[in-house]
GROMACS .gro file of C-alpha atoms in nm:
model
   90
    1MET     CA    1  -0.349  -0.270  -0.623
    2ILE     CA    2  -0.142  -0.035  -0.409
    3LYS     CA    3   0.218  -0.100  -0.311
    4VAL     CA    4   0.300   0.062   0.024
    5SER     CA    5   0.667   0.093   0.116
    6GLY     CA    6   0.843   0.259   0.406
    7LEU     CA    7   0.642   0.061   0.660
    8PRO     CA    8   0.789  -0.053   0.992
    9VAL     CA    9   0.888  -0.418   1.031
   10ASP     CA   10   0.618  -0.472   1.294
   11ILE     CA   11   0.327  -0.334   1.087
   12THR     CA   12   0.004  -0.527   1.137
   13GLU     CA   13  -0.273  -0.610   0.894
   14SER     CA   14  -0.512  -0.437   1.134
   15GLU     CA   15  -0.314  -0.111   1.108
   16LEU     CA   16  -0.327  -0.129   0.729
   17HIS     CA   17  -0.701  -0.189   0.736
   18LYS     CA   18  -0.741   0.118   0.957
   19LEU     CA   19  -0.523   0.325   0.722
   20PHE     CA   20  -0.719   0.233   0.408
   21GLU     CA   21  -1.074   0.175   0.535
   22ASN     CA   22  -1.188   0.529   0.447
   23TYR     CA   23  -1.096   0.479   0.080
   24GLY     CA   24  -1.313   0.179  -0.006
   25THR     CA   25  -1.370  -0.186   0.070
   26ILE     CA   26  -1.042  -0.367   0.130
   27GLN     CA   27  -1.030  -0.688  -0.070
   28SER     CA   28  -0.684  -0.808   0.030
   29VAL     CA   29  -0.373  -0.713   0.226
   30THR     CA   30  -0.035  -0.883   0.184
   31ILE     CA   31   0.268  -0.789   0.394
   32GLU     CA   32   0.627  -0.871   0.296
   33ARG     CA   33   0.868  -0.827   0.584
   34LYS     CA   34   1.232  -0.742   0.525
   35SER     CA   35   1.510  -0.689   0.777
   36ASP     CA   36   1.471  -0.311   0.795
   37GLU     CA   37   1.119  -0.239   0.664
   38SER     CA   38   0.799  -0.396   0.541
   39VAL     CA   39   0.623  -0.360   0.208
   40ALA     CA   40   0.249  -0.415   0.176
   41TYR     CA   41   0.016  -0.471  -0.116
   42VAL     CA   42  -0.339  -0.350  -0.063
   43LYS     CA   43  -0.626  -0.422  -0.301
   44LEU     CA   44  -0.934  -0.200  -0.280
   45ASP     CA   45  -1.272  -0.258  -0.443
   46LYS     CA   46  -1.235   0.004  -0.719
   47ASP     CA   47  -0.945   0.149  -0.919
   48GLU     CA   48  -1.063   0.504  -0.850
   49ASN     CA   49  -1.056   0.434  -0.475
   50GLU     CA   50  -0.699   0.312  -0.506
   51LYS     CA   51  -0.600   0.626  -0.698
   52LEU     CA   52  -0.757   0.846  -0.431
   53ALA     CA   53  -0.581   0.659  -0.151
   54VAL     CA   54  -0.245   0.702  -0.328
   55GLU     CA   55  -0.309   1.074  -0.380
   56LYS     CA   56  -0.402   1.128  -0.014
   57LEU     CA   57  -0.158   0.894   0.163
   58ASN     CA   58   0.160   0.908  -0.046
   59GLU     CA   59   0.449   1.067   0.147
   60THR     CA   60   0.245   1.097   0.467
   61LEU     CA   61   0.379   1.025   0.814
   62PHE     CA   62   0.285   0.697   0.984
   63ARG     CA   63   0.333   0.646   1.359
   64ASP     CA   64   0.494   0.990   1.364
   65GLN     CA   65   0.820   0.858   1.220
   66TYR     CA   66   0.775   0.654   0.901
   67VAL     CA   67   0.717   0.821   0.564
   68LEU     CA   68   0.488   0.608   0.349
   69TYR     CA   69   0.542   0.574  -0.025
   70LEU     CA   70   0.247   0.448  -0.228
   71ASP     CA   71   0.241   0.336  -0.591
   72LEU     CA   72  -0.032   0.189  -0.806
   73VAL     CA   73   0.069  -0.153  -0.934
   74ARG     CA   74  -0.103  -0.422  -1.134
   75ALA     CA   75  -0.111  -0.773  -1.000
   76GLU     CA   76   0.070  -1.041  -1.194
   77LYS     CA   77  -0.137  -1.354  -1.234
   78GLY     CA   78  -0.062  -1.620  -0.979
   79THR     CA   79   0.214  -1.434  -0.794
   80GLY     CA   80   0.028  -1.209  -0.553
   81GLU     CA   81   0.288  -0.943  -0.626
   82GLY     CA   82   0.259  -0.641  -0.846
   83GLN     CA   83   0.434  -0.439  -1.110
   84GLN     CA   84   0.438  -0.060  -1.108
   85LYS     CA   85   0.210   0.111  -1.356
   86GLY     CA   86   0.336   0.387  -1.576
   87THR     CA   87   0.705   0.322  -1.527
   88GLY     CA   88   0.962   0.262  -1.793
   89ASN     CA   89   1.116   0.463  -2.071
   90GLY     CA   90   0.883   0.361  -2.355
   0.00000   0.00000   0.00000
């Protein structure tokens, strides 16, 4: 699963589908709206497709003014939210 932050408040699911459609089959899109930005969670069909999307889209410009930040996360059972992979001081 990919966590996408830095999105505008008015982002649409359709825009996210358009952004990720070249990287694989989109299985789910969840948008969490906050007062000043939105965060989305996008699930693609394969882990390698998600990795490629993160490599290509991280820190790219969206709508000519928003910088997107993408992280790979793993979904927590039953929550629909994710946890970042590879973080921590272990």
